[in-house]
């Protein structure tokens, strides 16, 4: 049982639930070891004792564990504790592409293509590691607050063998490829088909194939021609239209053969959208594969593997009731029985007849009501106020009365829910308190037992605790909604504006301080509002932490170029990764601008200093040395670097050096002296010559 505040694996502190699916829940957690927020996906308790469910749950971790790419949600860890099975992943704060499309109705071709490029780069990284995703759809693509696009949920991914796999698992039926719908093999080109459907939805705001049942949709993927996105949005450029159609060819050989090929065409479409450079081959409908239905006396059980967001159509098995028996339908290669087709046609005709009947009935009732109204109007039964003459002026039902309940000392969320259930509106204000726990209601502006009308507003005073008020997260809200919400909490709000390709105009891009932080009541909060996209400028992506080789692709995806590359030490970024970029992430620059980057040389080396008074050579060190003789002094570090060099004849010599990168070194002293070659005799003087002597002193430097 997961509880807030509990510790998983001795390091992951559960903070809050952020999502749920058919088989698992997702929590925001703090990795105490690395001091970072993560997402923890936990298998639901009712499935934890089933080895088959546990195995399927761990497929995601096994499939994605080896993938490290900026366009993939990275998997950090996997574990099991007290029958709790969990996967630890990168926490991406943002919205799914599905919700983003719903919010904007449809995307511009530039935005759609830019997102598709990033998705394709992430999938390409998986394909290069022989991993096929097999469930590409907008629900499994996340757009972070910074505009980064990431592919997630490798829940039904499969390691490829010889580039193909045979499988009876299919992703969401709206995005599944024909070969997946038939239950046949699926390979990298199946992901290309699903990405093509996703691009179609971004461009048009709808999926190309829909129906009343998952079987009907699957049949359309197999049999029906792919509609052109330009049928729904005429301004889509011809190159983008052809890219979608090539991705979604029924036959795998006619699609793009790799994500790399698709990425090249997508990038070219950004630069030359109206050029006809995509080679599209019309699908051969004669070779289309159809559906066959297998029925058995025994009911076959289908075990659904839940995703972050449950969908009814995410199933390869389709359950249908016919009279008094239940059968399970599977997709196989073959032909559809005529009986099934006739049955579907008959059902479709019945549905059409029912809809037509009800439409005629509704239209008839409306016409009848208008005729009655006009007759009463002509005969003077209405006095112009909306009431019938002689019957008084009853224009609306009286509002129901509500009795105020006790709320003091209760949790604010509980109180809010109870008051709204009574039909009352709730307003909150926060007050710091050292005696009342945060989130507990201190008082209300309406006393217990007061008679109110439905729709009246009750203002609650809620404790913010000793530490102050937790700021609401207003990102994604409209400016008016965000300002009203923050002001209601007692904050002073200021706004700024900037362009955004991912956030709709007039909506909040970011806030400072961020949502969830606790600050004093009355603090200033700045929210950044989207001014919409600017075609002449592009948003600079984050390059920090990327290998240099990935930077050029990241920049090219948004129309920018890689500039000068320099190097420096960094204590926060690992060696050979980008630690600085010329323009900050999220800033806007002209399309085609070059961006300079700096690559980390690793952590800054430790620094040492040396301060000493060097004494003259001793007799033990230099027996031949004579006081006053010139001595060459050199201070050399263990790395071989000469730190000091001088010729002196007087001692002591004071030295002070800082910024040394070695912990120790040595002093080398070199001097000259007269050596007797032969002693003097009665007939000749002594013969001498100059010789050189040297010695070393080991020294240790002091860390700065």
Short mmCIF file of N, CA, C and O in Angstrom, two decimals, residues 325-425:
data_model
loop_
_atom_site.label_atom_id
_atom_site.label_comp_id
_atom_site.label_asym_id
_atom_site.label_seq_id
_atom_site.Cartn_x
_atom_site.Cartn_y
_atom_site.Cartn_z
N UNK A 325 -24.45 -16.37 -26.03
CA UNK A 325 -23.09 -16.87 -25.85
C UNK A 325 -22.10 -15.73 -26.07
O UNK A 325 -22.42 -14.72 -26.66
N UNK A 326 -20.87 -15.92 -25.55
CA UNK A 326 -19.82 -14.92 -25.66
C UNK A 326 -18.69 -15.51 -26.47
O UNK A 326 -18.30 -16.65 -26.27
N UNK A 327 -18.17 -14.74 -27.37
CA UNK A 327 -17.05 -15.21 -28.18
C UNK A 327 -15.96 -14.18 -28.16
O UNK A 327 -16.18 -13.02 -27.89
N UNK A 328 -14.75 -14.60 -28.45
CA UNK A 328 -13.61 -13.70 -28.50
C UNK A 328 -13.10 -13.63 -29.92
O UNK A 328 -12.86 -14.66 -30.54
N UNK A 329 -12.94 -12.41 -30.46
CA UNK A 329 -12.49 -12.24 -31.82
C UNK A 329 -11.02 -11.86 -31.82
O UNK A 329 -10.61 -10.99 -31.07
N UNK A 330 -10.26 -12.51 -32.69
CA UNK A 330 -8.85 -12.19 -32.84
C UNK A 330 -8.59 -11.76 -34.27
O UNK A 330 -9.27 -12.19 -35.20
N UNK A 331 -7.59 -10.89 -34.44
CA UNK A 331 -7.21 -10.47 -35.77
C UNK A 331 -6.20 -11.45 -36.34
O UNK A 331 -5.17 -11.71 -35.74
N UNK A 332 -6.50 -12.02 -37.51
CA UNK A 332 -5.61 -12.96 -38.16
C UNK A 332 -5.60 -12.64 -39.66
O UNK A 332 -6.49 -11.97 -40.20
N UNK A 333 -4.61 -13.15 -40.35
CA UNK A 333 -4.56 -12.96 -41.79
C UNK A 333 -5.61 -13.84 -42.45
O UNK A 333 -5.73 -15.03 -42.15
N UNK A 334 -6.41 -13.25 -43.36
CA UNK A 334 -7.46 -14.01 -44.02
C UNK A 334 -8.52 -13.10 -44.57
O UNK A 334 -8.28 -11.94 -44.82
N UNK A 335 -9.76 -13.59 -44.73
CA UNK A 335 -10.85 -12.79 -45.25
C UNK A 335 -11.94 -12.69 -44.20
O UNK A 335 -12.12 -13.57 -43.38
N UNK A 336 -12.71 -11.62 -44.28
CA UNK A 336 -13.81 -11.42 -43.35
C UNK A 336 -15.00 -12.27 -43.76
O UNK A 336 -15.42 -12.21 -44.92
N UNK A 337 -15.61 -13.05 -42.88
CA UNK A 337 -16.80 -13.82 -43.24
C UNK A 337 -17.91 -12.91 -43.70
O UNK A 337 -18.14 -11.86 -43.12
N UNK A 338 -18.62 -13.32 -44.74
CA UNK A 338 -19.69 -12.48 -45.27
C UNK A 338 -20.77 -12.24 -44.23
O UNK A 338 -21.37 -11.17 -44.17
N UNK A 339 -20.97 -13.23 -43.36
CA UNK A 339 -22.00 -13.07 -42.34
C UNK A 339 -21.69 -11.92 -41.41
O UNK A 339 -22.57 -11.15 -41.03
N UNK A 340 -20.40 -11.78 -41.05
CA UNK A 340 -20.00 -10.68 -40.15
C UNK A 340 -20.20 -9.34 -40.84
O UNK A 340 -20.70 -8.39 -40.27
N UNK A 341 -19.80 -9.27 -42.14
CA UNK A 341 -19.96 -8.00 -42.86
C UNK A 341 -21.42 -7.63 -42.99
O UNK A 341 -21.82 -6.47 -42.83
N UNK A 342 -22.29 -8.66 -43.31
CA UNK A 342 -23.72 -8.37 -43.42
C UNK A 342 -24.29 -7.90 -42.09
O UNK A 342 -25.11 -7.00 -42.03
N UNK A 343 -23.80 -8.55 -41.00
CA UNK A 343 -24.30 -8.17 -39.67
C UNK A 343 -23.92 -6.73 -39.35
O UNK A 343 -24.73 -5.96 -38.84
N UNK A 344 -22.66 -6.34 -39.66
CA UNK A 344 -22.23 -4.97 -39.39
C UNK A 344 -23.01 -3.97 -40.23
O UNK A 344 -23.39 -2.90 -39.78
N UNK A 345 -23.28 -4.33 -41.53
CA UNK A 345 -24.04 -3.43 -42.38
C UNK A 345 -25.46 -3.26 -41.86
O UNK A 345 -26.02 -2.16 -41.85
N UNK A 346 -26.05 -4.38 -41.40
CA UNK A 346 -27.41 -4.31 -40.86
C UNK A 346 -27.46 -3.44 -39.60
O UNK A 346 -28.36 -2.62 -39.43
N UNK A 347 -26.46 -3.63 -38.71
CA UNK A 347 -26.40 -2.81 -37.50
C UNK A 347 -26.24 -1.34 -37.84
O UNK A 347 -26.83 -0.46 -37.21
N UNK A 348 -25.41 -1.06 -38.86
CA UNK A 348 -25.19 0.33 -39.26
C UNK A 348 -26.49 0.94 -39.77
O UNK A 348 -26.84 2.08 -39.48
N UNK A 349 -27.27 0.16 -40.60
CA UNK A 349 -28.54 0.66 -41.12
C UNK A 349 -29.53 0.93 -39.98
O UNK A 349 -30.25 1.94 -39.98
N UNK A 350 -29.55 0.02 -38.98
CA UNK A 350 -30.46 0.21 -37.84
C UNK A 350 -30.11 1.48 -37.06
O UNK A 350 -30.99 2.22 -36.64
N UNK A 351 -28.78 1.68 -36.86
CA UNK A 351 -28.38 2.89 -36.15
C UNK A 351 -28.79 4.14 -36.91
O UNK A 351 -29.25 5.13 -36.34
N UNK A 352 -28.62 4.11 -38.24
CA UNK A 352 -28.97 5.27 -39.06
C UNK A 352 -30.46 5.55 -38.99
O UNK A 352 -30.90 6.70 -38.87
N UNK A 353 -31.27 4.47 -39.06
CA UNK A 353 -32.72 4.65 -38.99
C UNK A 353 -33.14 5.26 -37.65
O UNK A 353 -33.99 6.14 -37.59
N UNK A 354 -32.54 4.78 -36.55
CA UNK A 354 -32.89 5.31 -35.23
C UNK A 354 -32.52 6.79 -35.11
O UNK A 354 -33.30 7.60 -34.62
N UNK A 355 -31.30 7.14 -35.58
CA UNK A 355 -30.87 8.54 -35.51
C UNK A 355 -31.80 9.42 -36.33
O UNK A 355 -32.22 10.51 -35.90
N UNK A 356 -32.17 8.95 -37.54
CA UNK A 356 -33.06 9.73 -38.41
C UNK A 356 -34.42 9.94 -37.74
O UNK A 356 -34.99 11.04 -37.76
N UNK A 357 -34.94 8.88 -37.12
CA UNK A 357 -36.24 8.98 -36.45
C UNK A 357 -36.22 10.02 -35.34
O UNK A 357 -37.11 10.87 -35.24
N UNK A 358 -35.19 9.96 -34.51
CA UNK A 358 -35.12 10.91 -33.39
C UNK A 358 -34.92 12.34 -33.87
O UNK A 358 -35.46 13.29 -33.29
N UNK A 359 -34.14 12.52 -34.94
CA UNK A 359 -33.95 13.87 -35.47
C UNK A 359 -35.27 14.43 -35.99
O UNK A 359 -35.60 15.61 -35.74
N UNK A 360 -36.04 13.60 -36.72
CA UNK A 360 -37.34 14.05 -37.22
C UNK A 360 -38.27 14.38 -36.06
O UNK A 360 -38.99 15.40 -36.08
N UNK A 361 -38.25 13.55 -35.02
CA UNK A 361 -39.11 13.78 -33.86
C UNK A 361 -38.77 15.10 -33.17
O UNK A 361 -39.66 15.89 -32.84
N UNK A 362 -37.47 15.35 -32.99
CA UNK A 362 -37.05 16.58 -32.32
C UNK A 362 -37.44 17.80 -33.13
O UNK A 362 -37.96 18.79 -32.61
N UNK A 363 -37.17 17.75 -34.46
CA UNK A 363 -37.53 18.88 -35.33
C UNK A 363 -39.04 19.13 -35.28
O UNK A 363 -39.50 20.28 -35.21
N UNK A 364 -39.83 18.06 -35.30
CA UNK A 364 -41.29 18.22 -35.24
C UNK A 364 -41.74 18.88 -33.96
O UNK A 364 -42.61 19.77 -33.96
N UNK A 365 -41.16 18.47 -32.82
CA UNK A 365 -41.53 19.07 -31.53
C UNK A 365 -41.16 20.54 -31.47
O UNK A 365 -41.91 21.37 -30.94
N UNK A 366 -40.00 20.89 -32.03
CA UNK A 366 -39.59 22.30 -32.04
C UNK A 366 -40.55 23.13 -32.86
O UNK A 366 -40.97 24.24 -32.47
N UNK A 367 -40.90 22.62 -34.06
CA UNK A 367 -41.84 23.35 -34.92
C UNK A 367 -43.18 23.52 -34.23
O UNK A 367 -43.80 24.60 -34.25
N UNK A 368 -43.66 22.46 -33.56
CA UNK A 368 -44.94 22.53 -32.85
C UNK A 368 -44.89 23.57 -31.75
O UNK A 368 -45.83 24.36 -31.57
N UNK A 369 -43.78 23.61 -30.99
CA UNK A 369 -43.65 24.59 -29.91
C UNK A 369 -43.67 26.01 -30.45
O UNK A 369 -44.28 26.91 -29.85
N UNK A 370 -43.01 26.23 -31.59
CA UNK A 370 -43.01 27.57 -32.19
C UNK A 370 -44.40 27.99 -32.64
O UNK A 370 -44.82 29.15 -32.48
N UNK A 371 -45.16 27.03 -33.22
CA UNK A 371 -46.52 27.35 -33.66
C UNK A 371 -47.39 27.73 -32.48
O UNK A 371 -48.14 28.72 -32.51
N UNK A 372 -47.31 26.94 -31.38
CA UNK A 372 -48.10 27.24 -30.18
C UNK A 372 -47.73 28.61 -29.63
O UNK A 372 -48.60 29.41 -29.24
N UNK A 373 -46.42 28.90 -29.59
CA UNK A 373 -45.97 30.19 -29.06
C UNK A 373 -46.54 31.35 -29.88
O UNK A 373 -47.02 32.36 -29.34
N UNK A 374 -46.48 31.22 -31.22
CA UNK A 374 -46.97 32.30 -32.08
C UNK A 374 -48.47 32.50 -31.90
O UNK A 374 -48.97 33.64 -31.89
N UNK A 375 -49.24 31.39 -31.74
CA UNK A 375 -50.69 31.51 -31.53
C UNK A 375 -50.97 32.27 -30.25
O UNK A 375 -51.80 33.19 -30.21
N UNK A 376 -50.28 31.91 -29.16
CA UNK A 376 -50.48 32.59 -27.87
C UNK A 376 -50.09 34.05 -27.97
O UNK A 376 -50.70 34.91 -27.38
N UNK A 377 -49.02 34.32 -28.72
CA UNK A 377 -48.53 35.69 -28.86
C UNK A 377 -49.57 36.55 -29.59
O UNK A 377 -49.87 37.68 -29.19
N UNK A 378 -50.10 35.99 -30.71
CA UNK A 378 -51.09 36.73 -31.50
C UNK A 378 -52.35 36.99 -30.69
O UNK A 378 -52.96 38.06 -30.77
N UNK A 379 -52.78 36.01 -29.90
CA UNK A 379 -54.03 36.14 -29.13
C UNK A 379 -53.85 36.95 -27.86
O UNK A 379 -54.79 37.16 -27.10
N UNK A 380 -52.59 37.36 -27.57
CA UNK A 380 -52.38 38.25 -26.42
C UNK A 380 -52.26 37.56 -25.11
O UNK A 380 -52.49 38.16 -24.06
N UNK A 381 -51.95 36.28 -25.10
CA UNK A 381 -51.82 35.57 -23.83
C UNK A 381 -50.54 35.91 -23.09
O UNK A 381 -50.40 35.61 -21.92
N UNK A 382 -49.53 36.49 -23.77
CA UNK A 382 -48.28 36.87 -23.12
C UNK A 382 -48.26 38.37 -22.95
O UNK A 382 -48.67 39.12 -23.84
N UNK A 383 -47.79 38.85 -21.79
CA UNK A 383 -47.77 40.29 -21.51
C UNK A 383 -46.43 40.92 -21.83
O UNK A 383 -46.17 42.05 -21.46
N UNK A 384 -45.55 40.18 -22.52
CA UNK A 384 -44.26 40.74 -22.90
C UNK A 384 -43.20 40.56 -21.85
O UNK A 384 -42.05 40.91 -22.06
N UNK A 385 -43.55 40.02 -20.70
CA UNK A 385 -42.55 39.82 -19.64
C UNK A 385 -42.17 38.37 -19.52
O UNK A 385 -41.38 38.00 -18.67
N UNK A 386 -42.77 37.52 -20.34
CA UNK A 386 -42.47 36.10 -20.26
C UNK A 386 -43.47 35.35 -19.42
O UNK A 386 -43.36 34.15 -19.23
N UNK A 387 -44.52 36.02 -18.88
CA UNK A 387 -45.53 35.33 -18.07
C UNK A 387 -46.87 35.36 -18.77
O UNK A 387 -47.15 36.25 -19.59
N UNK A 388 -47.71 34.40 -18.45
CA UNK A 388 -49.06 34.35 -19.02
C UNK A 388 -49.94 35.30 -18.24
O UNK A 388 -49.94 35.31 -17.01
N UNK A 389 -50.70 36.17 -18.96
CA UNK A 389 -51.56 37.16 -18.31
C UNK A 389 -52.52 36.50 -17.34
O UNK A 389 -53.16 35.50 -17.66
N UNK A 390 -52.63 37.11 -16.15
CA UNK A 390 -53.56 36.60 -15.15
C UNK A 390 -52.98 35.50 -14.30
O UNK A 390 -53.61 35.05 -13.37
N UNK A 391 -51.76 35.01 -14.64
CA UNK A 391 -51.17 33.90 -13.89
C UNK A 391 -50.03 34.37 -13.00
O UNK A 391 -49.28 33.57 -12.49
N UNK A 392 -49.83 35.68 -12.83
CA UNK A 392 -48.72 36.19 -12.03
C UNK A 392 -47.47 36.28 -12.87
O UNK A 392 -47.50 36.12 -14.08
N UNK A 393 -46.34 36.53 -12.26
CA UNK A 393 -45.07 36.70 -12.98
C UNK A 393 -44.05 35.71 -12.45
O UNK A 393 -43.06 36.06 -11.84
N UNK A 394 -44.33 34.45 -12.67
CA UNK A 394 -43.39 33.41 -12.29
C UNK A 394 -42.45 33.17 -13.47
O UNK A 394 -42.85 32.62 -14.48
N UNK A 395 -41.22 33.62 -13.39
CA UNK A 395 -40.27 33.50 -14.49
C UNK A 395 -39.23 32.44 -14.26
O UNK A 395 -38.57 32.00 -15.18
N UNK A 396 -39.00 32.02 -13.04
CA UNK A 396 -38.03 30.98 -12.77
C UNK A 396 -38.34 30.31 -11.45
O UNK A 396 -39.04 30.86 -10.61
N UNK A 397 -37.83 29.12 -11.27
CA UNK A 397 -38.04 28.43 -10.01
C UNK A 397 -37.26 29.10 -8.90
O UNK A 397 -36.20 29.67 -9.13
N UNK A 398 -37.80 29.05 -7.70
CA UNK A 398 -37.09 29.61 -6.57
C UNK A 398 -35.84 28.80 -6.28
O UNK A 398 -35.83 27.58 -6.41
N UNK A 399 -34.76 29.52 -5.91
CA UNK A 399 -33.50 28.86 -5.62
C UNK A 399 -33.62 28.06 -4.32
O UNK A 399 -34.19 28.55 -3.34
N UNK A 400 -33.06 26.85 -4.30
CA UNK A 400 -33.14 26.01 -3.11
C UNK A 400 -32.32 26.60 -1.97
O UNK A 400 -31.29 27.24 -2.19
N UNK A 401 -32.79 26.38 -0.77
CA UNK A 401 -32.10 26.88 0.42
C UNK A 401 -31.10 25.84 0.91
O UNK A 401 -31.31 24.63 0.80
N UNK A 402 -29.99 26.34 1.47
CA UNK A 402 -28.92 25.48 1.98
C UNK A 402 -28.56 25.94 3.38
O UNK A 402 -28.43 27.14 3.63
N UNK A 403 -28.39 25.00 4.30
CA UNK A 403 -27.99 25.33 5.66
C UNK A 403 -26.48 25.15 5.80
O UNK A 403 -25.93 24.10 5.46
N UNK A 404 -25.80 26.18 6.29
CA UNK A 404 -24.35 26.16 6.44
C UNK A 404 -23.92 25.10 7.45
O UNK A 404 -24.51 24.97 8.53
N UNK A 405 -22.90 24.33 7.08
CA UNK A 405 -22.40 23.25 7.93
C UNK A 405 -21.16 23.72 8.70
O UNK A 405 -20.58 24.76 8.41
N UNK A 406 -20.73 22.92 9.69
CA UNK A 406 -19.52 23.22 10.46
C UNK A 406 -18.29 22.88 9.62
O UNK A 406 -18.22 21.79 9.03
N UNK A 407 -17.33 23.78 9.56
CA UNK A 407 -16.14 23.57 8.74
C UNK A 407 -14.85 23.82 9.49
O UNK A 407 -13.78 23.37 9.05
N UNK A 408 -14.89 24.52 10.61
CA UNK A 408 -13.67 24.88 11.34
C UNK A 408 -12.97 23.61 11.85
O UNK A 408 -13.61 22.71 12.40
N UNK A 409 -11.65 23.56 11.63
CA UNK A 409 -10.86 22.42 12.09
C UNK A 409 -10.80 21.27 11.11
O UNK A 409 -10.13 20.27 11.36
N UNK A 410 -11.49 21.40 9.96
CA UNK A 410 -11.50 20.34 8.96
C UNK A 410 -10.47 20.64 7.86
O UNK A 410 -10.05 21.78 7.66
N UNK A 411 -10.09 19.58 7.12
CA UNK A 411 -9.17 19.73 6.00
C UNK A 411 -9.84 20.54 4.89
O UNK A 411 -11.02 20.34 4.58
N UNK A 412 -9.08 21.46 4.26
CA UNK A 412 -9.66 22.37 3.28
C UNK A 412 -10.24 21.63 2.08
O UNK A 412 -11.29 22.01 1.55
N UNK A 413 -9.59 20.57 1.62
CA UNK A 413 -10.10 19.84 0.46
C UNK A 413 -11.42 19.14 0.79
O UNK A 413 -12.35 19.13 -0.03
N UNK A 414 -11.49 18.58 1.99
CA UNK A 414 -12.73 17.91 2.41
C UNK A 414 -13.86 18.91 2.52
O UNK A 414 -14.98 18.67 2.05
N UNK A 415 -13.58 20.06 3.14
CA UNK A 415 -14.60 21.10 3.30
C UNK A 415 -15.06 21.61 1.94
O UNK A 415 -16.26 21.80 1.69
N UNK A 416 -14.11 21.85 1.05
CA UNK A 416 -14.45 22.35 -0.28
C UNK A 416 -15.39 21.40 -0.99
O UNK A 416 -16.39 21.81 -1.60
N UNK A 417 -15.07 20.11 -0.93
CA UNK A 417 -15.91 19.11 -1.59
C UNK A 417 -17.32 19.08 -1.00
O UNK A 417 -18.32 18.99 -1.73
N UNK A 418 -17.42 19.17 0.31
CA UNK A 418 -18.72 19.12 0.98
C UNK A 418 -19.57 20.34 0.65
O UNK A 418 -20.77 20.22 0.38
N UNK A 419 -18.96 21.52 0.64
CA UNK A 419 -19.71 22.75 0.34
C UNK A 419 -20.17 22.76 -1.12
O UNK A 419 -21.30 23.17 -1.41
N UNK A 420 -19.32 22.31 -2.02
CA UNK A 420 -19.72 22.28 -3.43
C UNK A 420 -20.82 21.25 -3.67
O UNK A 420 -21.66 21.43 -4.55
N UNK A 421 -20.81 20.18 -2.89
CA UNK A 421 -21.87 19.18 -3.00
C UNK A 421 -23.22 19.76 -2.58
O UNK A 421 -24.27 19.31 -3.06
N UNK A 422 -23.20 20.76 -1.70
CA UNK A 422 -24.42 21.44 -1.27
C UNK A 422 -24.87 22.51 -2.27
O UNK A 422 -25.93 23.11 -2.10
N UNK A 423 -24.04 22.75 -3.30
CA UNK A 423 -24.39 23.75 -4.30
C UNK A 423 -23.81 25.12 -4.02
O UNK A 423 -24.23 26.11 -4.63
N UNK A 424 -22.85 25.21 -3.10
CA UNK A 424 -22.25 26.49 -2.75
C UNK A 424 -20.91 26.67 -3.46
O UNK A 424 -20.22 25.70 -3.77
N UNK A 425 -20.56 27.93 -3.73
CA UNK A 425 -19.26 28.25 -4.27
C UNK A 425 -18.29 28.48 -3.12
O UNK A 425 -18.70 28.91 -2.03
#
